[in-house]
Amino acid sequence: MNLDHSILSLITFVPLAGAVLLALLPDKGRTMQWGALAVTLVTFALTLHLPAHYDYAARGFQFETDVPWIASPAIRYHLGVDGLSMWLIVLSGFLAPLGVLISWNAISQRRKTFYVLFLLQQVAMLGVFVALDLFLYYAFWELTLVPMTLLIATFGRTENRRKAAIKYFLYAFIPSAILLVAVLWLYVQTGSFDFVTLAKLASVHGISSNHAALWLASLAFLFAFAVKVPIFPLHGWLVDAIAEAPTAAVMVLVGKLGLYSILRFSLGLFPDESHRVAPLMIALAAIGIVYGALLALTQNDLKKLAAFGTLGHVSVAVLGIFAFTIAGIDGSIYQTLNEGLGGAALFMLLGLLYERYRTYDMRELGGLAQKFPWMVTMFVLTTLSVVGLPMLNGFVGEFLVFSGTMQSAVHNHIGWTAVATSGVILTAAYMLWMIQRVFYGELGSKSRTIKGWDLCAREHLILWPVVALFLAMGVASPFWTRAIDTFGTLVAPVSAPEVPVATPVAALAPVAAIQGGQR
């Protein structure tokens, strides 16, 4: 046993140990903040072991831990990462200390509750990215609901916080219950929860000969993930949840878990069904891009503008996934990273504005550029990243997605790609309009009467690493895509010819021999 065999367990459960420790410590002074910061920094340092020791020439899962957990039903403690999940884990580790720092002064009441819930949310997210047993994955997937719901209900900024929390919970929980039924059906058909085993069966059409049941199971998986992304028109929870959630929670609320799960499980376990639903998903993605941007253009509330903008950004990733081209899938993964990074920067900046003026209403702001030169600089750089300026990270993801979708064989892909591309112009319109109103427009009631202050040393420490990544991911994208490519080349090709009967788990030995090197 070396660190490679235990690193994923350490990454996943160090935040859990930290949450237990904070729960036992007294909430005095800055104890909770410093404790949470230490835990998240240790976790981030552990995540850096993955890219440092990753074999970029290999395909399949690495750093695996695979031991029996429960004999009946057959549940295994199976963890692993590949080109899809590795950078998402590193991104989650990177954002966690920033979430602690951005909450340093913003959370002044019930700090122990906040930081314990925040660390538990990290445990759940990291568990989703590393779990390769469907039962274990589902446990982490459901766990993500509880801390986030409590964070919204307890630390929301208005009296609508409980309503927003209940809406978020119901939107996520009901599809997850349907997902559980589909997971259990897969186990009944195959006798296994193991993703690697099930994916090999899926590649030879060996999960079930009942095509109607297989189609329904694939829809159950996709429905649960689509709500979590969210994909238009399943975004009913999005605006209320983002408007109420504290900044650190918003940074991890949207996109990554749902998009990862579609790529891993919908495409991995239901390849033919995913191709079958691709025309619909491309259409919904294109509509979501334009719809989100148009609604963002009509907003006066900064949080709501960012919420509708987020809908458009995650829809770009969905578009790339269902193009079923290598460029499209690579771009969707890259765009998922971009959305996590750019969205986090934008919400952190909005949170800093709220700390100063206690409002998200642009009509009450304006004329802040002369007062806050560093803040406007960060806003402009984040805006340029979000709109996809060449040389910054947003351009790489969008270019790969749109070029990959244009090469797709999916029905009506060219028309929908043209519609989606118009979202680039609309995104630039609402983001630059926001900058103009907040920083260069006429003084509003708040900005006229409240002096405010520019970025402090802690806030510089939070924002400059993110801005540096904007540039690094824009000019040195091959550093990230060399791992992502190993996943994209596996899922982009159309699956193998259909086999008329189901293949039992015991018959997988020849398949494993043929597919040697995938693990």
JSON list of N, CA and C in Angstrom, two decimals, residues 76-141:
[
{"chain": "A", "resi": 76, "resn": "ARG", "atom": "N", "xyz": [-19.47, -2.52, -3.17]},
{"chain": "A", "resi": 76, "resn": "ARG", "atom": "CA", "xyz": [-18.03, -2.42, -3.01]},
{"chain": "A", "resi": 76, "resn": "ARG", "atom": "C", "xyz": [-17.63, -0.98, -2.71]},
{"chain": "A", "resi": 77, "resn": "TYR", "atom": "N", "xyz": [-16.56, -0.85, -1.95]},
{"chain": "A", "resi": 77, "resn": "TYR", "atom": "CA", "xyz": [-15.96, 0.47, -1.73]},
{"chain": "A", "resi": 77, "resn": "TYR", "atom": "C", "xyz": [-14.96, 0.67, -2.88]},
{"chain": "A", "resi": 78, "resn": "HIS", "atom": "N", "xyz": [-15.49, 1.20, -3.98]},
{"chain": "A", "resi": 78, "resn": "HIS", "atom": "CA", "xyz": [-14.71, 1.30, -5.22]},
{"chain": "A", "resi": 78, "resn": "HIS", "atom": "C", "xyz": [-14.58, 2.78, -5.58]},
{"chain": "A", "resi": 79, "resn": "LEU", "atom": "N", "xyz": [-13.35, 3.28, -5.52]},
{"chain": "A", "resi": 79, "resn": "LEU", "atom": "CA", "xyz": [-13.05, 4.66, -5.87]},
{"chain": "A", "resi": 79, "resn": "LEU", "atom": "C", "xyz": [-12.04, 4.67, -7.01]},
{"chain": "A", "resi": 80, "resn": "GLY", "atom": "N", "xyz": [-12.08, 5.70, -7.83]},
{"chain": "A", "resi": 80, "resn": "GLY", "atom": "CA", "xyz": [-11.12, 5.86, -8.92]},
{"chain": "A", "resi": 80, "resn": "GLY", "atom": "C", "xyz": [-11.36, 7.17, -9.65]},
{"chain": "A", "resi": 81, "resn": "VAL", "atom": "N", "xyz": [-10.35, 7.63, -10.37]},
{"chain": "A", "resi": 81, "resn": "VAL", "atom": "CA", "xyz": [-10.49, 8.85, -11.17]},
{"chain": "A", "resi": 81, "resn": "VAL", "atom": "C", "xyz": [-9.93, 8.60, -12.56]},
{"chain": "A", "resi": 82, "resn": "ASP", "atom": "N", "xyz": [-10.40, 9.39, -13.50]},
{"chain": "A", "resi": 82, "resn": "ASP", "atom": "CA", "xyz": [-9.88, 9.35, -14.87]},
{"chain": "A", "resi": 82, "resn": "ASP", "atom": "C", "xyz": [-9.81, 10.78, -15.40]},
{"chain": "A", "resi": 83, "resn": "GLY", "atom": "N", "xyz": [-9.70, 10.92, -16.71]},
{"chain": "A", "resi": 83, "resn": "GLY", "atom": "CA", "xyz": [-9.57, 12.24, -17.30]},
{"chain": "A", "resi": 83, "resn": "GLY", "atom": "C", "xyz": [-10.79, 13.11, -17.12]},
{"chain": "A", "resi": 84, "resn": "LEU", "atom": "N", "xyz": [-11.93, 12.53, -16.83]},
{"chain": "A", "resi": 84, "resn": "LEU", "atom": "CA", "xyz": [-13.14, 13.31, -16.58]},
{"chain": "A", "resi": 84, "resn": "LEU", "atom": "C", "xyz": [-13.15, 13.89, -15.16]},
{"chain": "A", "resi": 85, "resn": "SER", "atom": "N", "xyz": [-12.85, 13.07, -14.18]},
{"chain": "A", "resi": 85, "resn": "SER", "atom": "CA", "xyz": [-13.06, 13.46, -12.78]},
{"chain": "A", "resi": 85, "resn": "SER", "atom": "C", "xyz": [-11.86, 14.13, -12.13]},
{"chain": "A", "resi": 86, "resn": "MET", "atom": "N", "xyz": [-10.65, 13.90, -12.65]},
{"chain": "A", "resi": 86, "resn": "MET", "atom": "CA", "xyz": [-9.46, 14.38, -11.93]},
{"chain": "A", "resi": 86, "resn": "MET", "atom": "C", "xyz": [-9.48, 15.89, -11.75]},
{"chain": "A", "resi": 87, "resn": "TRP", "atom": "N", "xyz": [-9.68, 16.65, -12.83]},
{"chain": "A", "resi": 87, "resn": "TRP", "atom": "CA", "xyz": [-9.62, 18.10, -12.71]},
{"chain": "A", "resi": 87, "resn": "TRP", "atom": "C", "xyz": [-10.81, 18.66, -11.94]},
{"chain": "A", "resi": 88, "resn": "LEU", "atom": "N", "xyz": [-11.94, 17.96, -11.97]},
{"chain": "A", "resi": 88, "resn": "LEU", "atom": "CA", "xyz": [-13.08, 18.41, -11.18]},
{"chain": "A", "resi": 88, "resn": "LEU", "atom": "C", "xyz": [-12.79, 18.28, -9.69]},
{"chain": "A", "resi": 89, "resn": "ILE", "atom": "N", "xyz": [-12.06, 17.24, -9.30]},
{"chain": "A", "resi": 89, "resn": "ILE", "atom": "CA", "xyz": [-11.67, 17.09, -7.91]},
{"chain": "A", "resi": 89, "resn": "ILE", "atom": "C", "xyz": [-10.70, 18.20, -7.50]},
{"chain": "A", "resi": 90, "resn": "VAL", "atom": "N", "xyz": [-9.72, 18.47, -8.37]},
{"chain": "A", "resi": 90, "resn": "VAL", "atom": "CA", "xyz": [-8.77, 19.54, -8.07]},
{"chain": "A", "resi": 90, "resn": "VAL", "atom": "C", "xyz": [-9.49, 20.88, -7.99]},
{"chain": "A", "resi": 91, "resn": "LEU", "atom": "N", "xyz": [-10.44, 21.14, -8.90]},
{"chain": "A", "resi": 91, "resn": "LEU", "atom": "CA", "xyz": [-11.21, 22.38, -8.87]},
{"chain": "A", "resi": 91, "resn": "LEU", "atom": "C", "xyz": [-11.99, 22.51, -7.57]},
{"chain": "A", "resi": 92, "resn": "SER", "atom": "N", "xyz": [-12.63, 21.43, -7.13]},
{"chain": "A", "resi": 92, "resn": "SER", "atom": "CA", "xyz": [-13.38, 21.47, -5.87]},
{"chain": "A", "resi": 92, "resn": "SER", "atom": "C", "xyz": [-12.45, 21.76, -4.70]},
{"chain": "A", "resi": 93, "resn": "GLY", "atom": "N", "xyz": [-11.27, 21.12, -4.71]},
{"chain": "A", "resi": 93, "resn": "GLY", "atom": "CA", "xyz": [-10.29, 21.40, -3.66]},
{"chain": "A", "resi": 93, "resn": "GLY", "atom": "C", "xyz": [-9.80, 22.83, -3.68]},
{"chain": "A", "resi": 94, "resn": "PHE", "atom": "N", "xyz": [-9.63, 23.39, -4.88]},
{"chain": "A", "resi": 94, "resn": "PHE", "atom": "CA", "xyz": [-9.15, 24.77, -5.02]},
{"chain": "A", "resi": 94, "resn": "PHE", "atom": "C", "xyz": [-10.18, 25.78, -4.54]},
{"chain": "A", "resi": 95, "resn": "LEU", "atom": "N", "xyz": [-11.46, 25.54, -4.84]},
{"chain": "A", "resi": 95, "resn": "LEU", "atom": "CA", "xyz": [-12.50, 26.51, -4.50]},
{"chain": "A", "resi": 95, "resn": "LEU", "atom": "C", "xyz": [-12.85, 26.49, -3.01]},
{"chain": "A", "resi": 96, "resn": "ALA", "atom": "N", "xyz": [-12.61, 25.37, -2.32]},
{"chain": "A", "resi": 96, "resn": "ALA", "atom": "CA", "xyz": [-13.03, 25.28, -0.92]},
{"chain": "A", "resi": 96, "resn": "ALA", "atom": "C", "xyz": [-12.35, 26.31, -0.02]},
{"chain": "A", "resi": 97, "resn": "PRO", "atom": "N", "xyz": [-11.00, 26.48, -0.07]},
{"chain": "A", "resi": 97, "resn": "PRO", "atom": "CA", "xyz": [-10.40, 27.53, 0.76]},
{"chain": "A", "resi": 97, "resn": "PRO", "atom": "C", "xyz": [-10.90, 28.93, 0.39]},
{"chain": "A", "resi": 98, "resn": "LEU", "atom": "N", "xyz": [-11.17, 29.15, -0.89]},
{"chain": "A", "resi": 98, "resn": "LEU", "atom": "CA", "xyz": [-11.70, 30.45, -1.30]},
{"chain": "A", "resi": 98, "resn": "LEU", "atom": "C", "xyz": [-13.09, 30.67, -0.70]},
{"chain": "A", "resi": 99, "resn": "GLY", "atom": "N", "xyz": [-13.88, 29.59, -0.63]},
{"chain": "A", "resi": 99, "resn": "GLY", "atom": "CA", "xyz": [-15.20, 29.70, 0.00]},
{"chain": "A", "resi": 99, "resn": "GLY", "atom": "C", "xyz": [-15.10, 30.06, 1.48]},
{"chain": "A", "resi": 100, "resn": "VAL", "atom": "N", "xyz": [-14.10, 29.51, 2.15]},
{"chain": "A", "resi": 100, "resn": "VAL", "atom": "CA", "xyz": [-13.90, 29.86, 3.56]},
{"chain": "A", "resi": 100, "resn": "VAL", "atom": "C", "xyz": [-13.48, 31.32, 3.69]},
{"chain": "A", "resi": 101, "resn": "LEU", "atom": "N", "xyz": [-12.54, 31.76, 2.86]},
{"chain": "A", "resi": 101, "resn": "LEU", "atom": "CA", "xyz": [-12.04, 33.13, 2.94]},
{"chain": "A", "resi": 101, "resn": "LEU", "atom": "C", "xyz": [-13.11, 34.16, 2.58]},
{"chain": "A", "resi": 102, "resn": "ILE", "atom": "N", "xyz": [-13.95, 33.84, 1.59]},
{"chain": "A", "resi": 102, "resn": "ILE", "atom": "CA", "xyz": [-14.98, 34.80, 1.19]},
{"chain": "A", "resi": 102, "resn": "ILE", "atom": "C", "xyz": [-16.06, 34.91, 2.27]},
{"chain": "A", "resi": 103, "resn": "SER", "atom": "N", "xyz": [-16.17, 33.89, 3.13]},
{"chain": "A", "resi": 103, "resn": "SER", "atom": "CA", "xyz": [-17.17, 33.90, 4.20]},
{"chain": "A", "resi": 103, "resn": "SER", "atom": "C", "xyz": [-16.60, 34.43, 5.51]},
{"chain": "A", "resi": 104, "resn": "TRP", "atom": "N", "xyz": [-15.34, 34.84, 5.52]},
{"chain": "A", "resi": 104, "resn": "TRP", "atom": "CA", "xyz": [-14.61, 35.19, 6.74]},
{"chain": "A", "resi": 104, "resn": "TRP", "atom": "C", "xyz": [-15.37, 36.19, 7.60]},
{"chain": "A", "resi": 105, "resn": "ASN", "atom": "N", "xyz": [-15.84, 37.26, 6.97]},
{"chain": "A", "resi": 105, "resn": "ASN", "atom": "CA", "xyz": [-16.62, 38.28, 7.68]},
{"chain": "A", "resi": 105, "resn": "ASN", "atom": "C", "xyz": [-18.10, 38.23, 7.36]},
{"chain": "A", "resi": 106, "resn": "ALA", "atom": "N", "xyz": [-18.45, 37.60, 6.24]},
{"chain": "A", "resi": 106, "resn": "ALA", "atom": "CA", "xyz": [-19.85, 37.57, 5.81]},
{"chain": "A", "resi": 106, "resn": "ALA", "atom": "C", "xyz": [-20.72, 36.75, 6.76]},
{"chain": "A", "resi": 107, "resn": "ILE", "atom": "N", "xyz": [-20.14, 35.69, 7.35]},
{"chain": "A", "resi": 107, "resn": "ILE", "atom": "CA", "xyz": [-20.89, 34.84, 8.28]},
{"chain": "A", "resi": 107, "resn": "ILE", "atom": "C", "xyz": [-20.46, 35.21, 9.70]},
{"chain": "A", "resi": 108, "resn": "SER", "atom": "N", "xyz": [-21.34, 35.87, 10.41]},
{"chain": "A", "resi": 108, "resn": "SER", "atom": "CA", "xyz": [-21.01, 36.32, 11.77]},
{"chain": "A", "resi": 108, "resn": "SER", "atom": "C", "xyz": [-21.83, 35.60, 12.84]},
{"chain": "A", "resi": 109, "resn": "GLN", "atom": "N", "xyz": [-22.91, 34.94, 12.44]},
{"chain": "A", "resi": 109, "resn": "GLN", "atom": "CA", "xyz": [-23.75, 34.20, 13.38]},
{"chain": "A", "resi": 109, "resn": "GLN", "atom": "C", "xyz": [-23.74, 32.71, 13.02]},
{"chain": "A", "resi": 110, "resn": "ARG", "atom": "N", "xyz": [-23.79, 31.86, 14.05]},
{"chain": "A", "resi": 110, "resn": "ARG", "atom": "CA", "xyz": [-23.86, 30.41, 13.87]},
{"chain": "A", "resi": 110, "resn": "ARG", "atom": "C", "xyz": [-22.73, 29.92, 12.96]},
{"chain": "A", "resi": 111, "resn": "ARG", "atom": "N", "xyz": [-21.52, 30.40, 13.24]},
{"chain": "A", "resi": 111, "resn": "ARG", "atom": "CA", "xyz": [-20.38, 30.07, 12.40]},
{"chain": "A", "resi": 111, "resn": "ARG", "atom": "C", "xyz": [-20.05, 28.59, 12.43]},
{"chain": "A", "resi": 112, "resn": "LYS", "atom": "N", "xyz": [-20.17, 27.96, 13.59]},
{"chain": "A", "resi": 112, "resn": "LYS", "atom": "CA", "xyz": [-19.89, 26.53, 13.66]},
{"chain": "A", "resi": 112, "resn": "LYS", "atom": "C", "xyz": [-20.81, 25.75, 12.72]},
{"chain": "A", "resi": 113, "resn": "THR", "atom": "N", "xyz": [-22.09, 26.07, 12.77]},
{"chain": "A", "resi": 113, "resn": "THR", "atom": "CA", "xyz": [-23.05, 25.38, 11.88]},
{"chain": "A", "resi": 113, "resn": "THR", "atom": "C", "xyz": [-22.67, 25.58, 10.43]},
{"chain": "A", "resi": 114, "resn": "PHE", "atom": "N", "xyz": [-22.33, 26.81, 10.06]},
{"chain": "A", "resi": 114, "resn": "PHE", "atom": "CA", "xyz": [-22.01, 27.10, 8.66]},
{"chain": "A", "resi": 114, "resn": "PHE", "atom": "C", "xyz": [-20.81, 26.30, 8.19]},
{"chain": "A", "resi": 115, "resn": "TYR", "atom": "N", "xyz": [-19.72, 26.35, 8.92]},
{"chain": "A", "resi": 115, "resn": "TYR", "atom": "CA", "xyz": [-18.49, 25.71, 8.43]},
{"chain": "A", "resi": 115, "resn": "TYR", "atom": "C", "xyz": [-18.57, 24.19, 8.51]},
{"chain": "A", "resi": 116, "resn": "VAL", "atom": "N", "xyz": [-19.30, 23.64, 9.46]},
{"chain": "A", "resi": 116, "resn": "VAL", "atom": "CA", "xyz": [-19.50, 22.19, 9.49]},
{"chain": "A", "resi": 116, "resn": "VAL", "atom": "C", "xyz": [-20.30, 21.75, 8.27]},
{"chain": "A", "resi": 117, "resn": "LEU", "atom": "N", "xyz": [-21.38, 22.47, 7.98]},
{"chain": "A", "resi": 117, "resn": "LEU", "atom": "CA", "xyz": [-22.18, 22.13, 6.79]},
{"chain": "A", "resi": 117, "resn": "LEU", "atom": "C", "xyz": [-21.37, 22.31, 5.51]},
{"chain": "A", "resi": 118, "resn": "PHE", "atom": "N", "xyz": [-20.56, 23.35, 5.46]},
{"chain": "A", "resi": 118, "resn": "PHE", "atom": "CA", "xyz": [-19.73, 23.59, 4.27]},
{"chain": "A", "resi": 118, "resn": "PHE", "atom": "C", "xyz": [-18.76, 22.44, 4.04]},
{"chain": "A", "resi": 119, "resn": "LEU", "atom": "N", "xyz": [-18.13, 21.95, 5.09]},
{"chain": "A", "resi": 119, "resn": "LEU", "atom": "CA", "xyz": [-17.19, 20.83, 4.96]},
{"chain": "A", "resi": 119, "resn": "LEU", "atom": "C", "xyz": [-17.93, 19.54, 4.60]},
{"chain": "A", "resi": 120, "resn": "LEU", "atom": "N", "xyz": [-19.12, 19.34, 5.14]},
{"chain": "A", "resi": 120, "resn": "LEU", "atom": "CA", "xyz": [-19.90, 18.15, 4.77]},
{"chain": "A", "resi": 120, "resn": "LEU", "atom": "C", "xyz": [-20.29, 18.20, 3.29]},
{"chain": "A", "resi": 121, "resn": "GLN", "atom": "N", "xyz": [-20.58, 19.40, 2.80]},
{"chain": "A", "resi": 121, "resn": "GLN", "atom": "CA", "xyz": [-20.87, 19.55, 1.38]},
{"chain": "A", "resi": 121, "resn": "GLN", "atom": "C", "xyz": [-19.66, 19.16, 0.54]},
{"chain": "A", "resi": 122, "resn": "GLN", "atom": "N", "xyz": [-18.47, 19.51, 1.00]},
{"chain": "A", "resi": 122, "resn": "GLN", "atom": "CA", "xyz": [-17.25, 19.10, 0.30]},
{"chain": "A", "resi": 122, "resn": "GLN", "atom": "C", "xyz": [-17.10, 17.59, 0.27]},
{"chain": "A", "resi": 123, "resn": "VAL", "atom": "N", "xyz": [-17.37, 16.94, 1.38]},
{"chain": "A", "resi": 123, "resn": "VAL", "atom": "CA", "xyz": [-17.31, 15.47, 1.44]},
{"chain": "A", "resi": 123, "resn": "VAL", "atom": "C", "xyz": [-18.22, 14.86, 0.38]},
{"chain": "A", "resi": 124, "resn": "ALA", "atom": "N", "xyz": [-19.46, 15.35, 0.33]},
{"chain": "A", "resi": 124, "resn": "ALA", "atom": "CA", "xyz": [-20.44, 14.79, -0.61]},
{"chain": "A", "resi": 124, "resn": "ALA", "atom": "C", "xyz": [-20.01, 15.02, -2.05]},
{"chain": "A", "resi": 125, "resn": "MET", "atom": "N", "xyz": [-19.55, 16.22, -2.38]},
{"chain": "A", "resi": 125, "resn": "MET", "atom": "CA", "xyz": [-19.13, 16.52, -3.75]},
{"chain": "A", "resi": 125, "resn": "MET", "atom": "C", "xyz": [-17.95, 15.66, -4.17]},
{"chain": "A", "resi": 126, "resn": "LEU", "atom": "N", "xyz": [-16.95, 15.60, -3.34]},
{"chain": "A", "resi": 126, "resn": "LEU", "atom": "CA", "xyz": [-15.77, 14.81, -3.68]},
{"chain": "A", "resi": 126, "resn": "LEU", "atom": "C", "xyz": [-16.13, 13.34, -3.79]},
{"chain": "A", "resi": 127, "resn": "GLY", "atom": "N", "xyz": [-17.03, 12.86, -2.94]},
{"chain": "A", "resi": 127, "resn": "GLY", "atom": "CA", "xyz": [-17.47, 11.47, -3.03]},
{"chain": "A", "resi": 127, "resn": "GLY", "atom": "C", "xyz": [-18.16, 11.15, -4.34]},
{"chain": "A", "resi": 128, "resn": "VAL", "atom": "N", "xyz": [-18.97, 12.10, -4.83]},
{"chain": "A", "resi": 128, "resn": "VAL", "atom": "CA", "xyz": [-19.63, 11.90, -6.12]},
{"chain": "A", "resi": 128, "resn": "VAL", "atom": "C", "xyz": [-18.60, 11.73, -7.23]},
{"chain": "A", "resi": 129, "resn": "PHE", "atom": "N", "xyz": [-17.54, 12.51, -7.19]},
{"chain": "A", "resi": 129, "resn": "PHE", "atom": "CA", "xyz": [-16.54, 12.47, -8.26]},
{"chain": "A", "resi": 129, "resn": "PHE", "atom": "C", "xyz": [-15.66, 11.22, -8.22]},
{"chain": "A", "resi": 130, "resn": "VAL", "atom": "N", "xyz": [-15.51, 10.59, -7.06]},
{"chain": "A", "resi": 130, "resn": "VAL", "atom": "CA", "xyz": [-14.60, 9.44, -6.99]},
{"chain": "A", "resi": 130, "resn": "VAL", "atom": "C", "xyz": [-15.30, 8.10, -6.92]},
{"chain": "A", "resi": 131, "resn": "ALA", "atom": "N", "xyz": [-16.60, 8.06, -6.61]},
{"chain": "A", "resi": 131, "resn": "ALA", "atom": "CA", "xyz": [-17.30, 6.78, -6.40]},
{"chain": "A", "resi": 131, "resn": "ALA", "atom": "C", "xyz": [-17.51, 6.06, -7.72]},
{"chain": "A", "resi": 132, "resn": "LEU", "atom": "N", "xyz": [-17.14, 4.78, -7.75]},
{"chain": "A", "resi": 132, "resn": "LEU", "atom": "CA", "xyz": [-17.35, 3.93, -8.93]},
{"chain": "A", "resi": 132, "resn": "LEU", "atom": "C", "xyz": [-18.29, 2.77, -8.65]},
{"chain": "A", "resi": 133, "resn": "ASP", "atom": "N", "xyz": [-18.89, 2.74, -7.49]},
{"chain": "A", "resi": 133, "resn": "ASP", "atom": "CA", "xyz": [-19.96, 1.81, -7.18]},
{"chain": "A", "resi": 133, "resn": "ASP", "atom": "C", "xyz": [-21.25, 2.61, -7.14]},
{"chain": "A", "resi": 134, "resn": "LEU", "atom": "N", "xyz": [-22.28, 2.18, -7.86]},
{"chain": "A", "resi": 134, "resn": "LEU", "atom": "CA", "xyz": [-23.49, 2.98, -7.98]},
{"chain": "A", "resi": 134, "resn": "LEU", "atom": "C", "xyz": [-24.17, 3.23, -6.64]},
{"chain": "A", "resi": 135, "resn": "PHE", "atom": "N", "xyz": [-24.13, 2.24, -5.76]},
{"chain": "A", "resi": 135, "resn": "PHE", "atom": "CA", "xyz": [-24.74, 2.44, -4.44]},
{"chain": "A", "resi": 135, "resn": "PHE", "atom": "C", "xyz": [-23.97, 3.49, -3.66]},
{"chain": "A", "resi": 136, "resn": "LEU", "atom": "N", "xyz": [-22.64, 3.42, -3.68]},
{"chain": "A", "resi": 136, "resn": "LEU", "atom": "CA", "xyz": [-21.81, 4.40, -3.00]},
{"chain": "A", "resi": 136, "resn": "LEU", "atom": "C", "xyz": [-22.00, 5.78, -3.62]},
{"chain": "A", "resi": 137, "resn": "TYR", "atom": "N", "xyz": [-22.04, 5.82, -4.96]},
{"chain": "A", "resi": 137, "resn": "TYR", "atom": "CA", "xyz": [-22.28, 7.09, -5.65]},
{"chain": "A", "resi": 137, "resn": "TYR", "atom": "C", "xyz": [-23.62, 7.69, -5.23]},
{"chain": "A", "resi": 138, "resn": "TYR", "atom": "N", "xyz": [-24.66, 6.86, -5.17]},
{"chain": "A", "resi": 138, "resn": "TYR", "atom": "CA", "xyz": [-25.98, 7.38, -4.82]},
{"chain": "A", "resi": 138, "resn": "TYR", "atom": "C", "xyz": [-26.00, 7.92, -3.39]},
{"chain": "A", "resi": 139, "resn": "ALA", "atom": "N", "xyz": [-25.26, 7.27, -2.49]},
{"chain": "A", "resi": 139, "resn": "ALA", "atom": "CA", "xyz": [-25.19, 7.77, -1.11]},
{"chain": "A", "resi": 139, "resn": "ALA", "atom": "C", "xyz": [-24.58, 9.17, -1.08]},
{"chain": "A", "resi": 140, "resn": "PHE", "atom": "N", "xyz": [-23.49, 9.37, -1.80]},
{"chain": "A", "resi": 140, "resn": "PHE", "atom": "CA", "xyz": [-22.88, 10.71, -1.85]},
{"chain": "A", "resi": 140, "resn": "PHE", "atom": "C", "xyz": [-23.79, 11.70, -2.57]},
{"chain": "A", "resi": 141, "resn": "TRP", "atom": "N", "xyz": [-24.43, 11.24, -3.64]},
{"chain": "A", "resi": 141, "resn": "TRP", "atom": "CA", "xyz": [-25.33, 12.10, -4.41]},
{"chain": "A", "resi": 141, "resn": "TRP", "atom": "C", "xyz": [-26.45, 12.64, -3.52]}
]
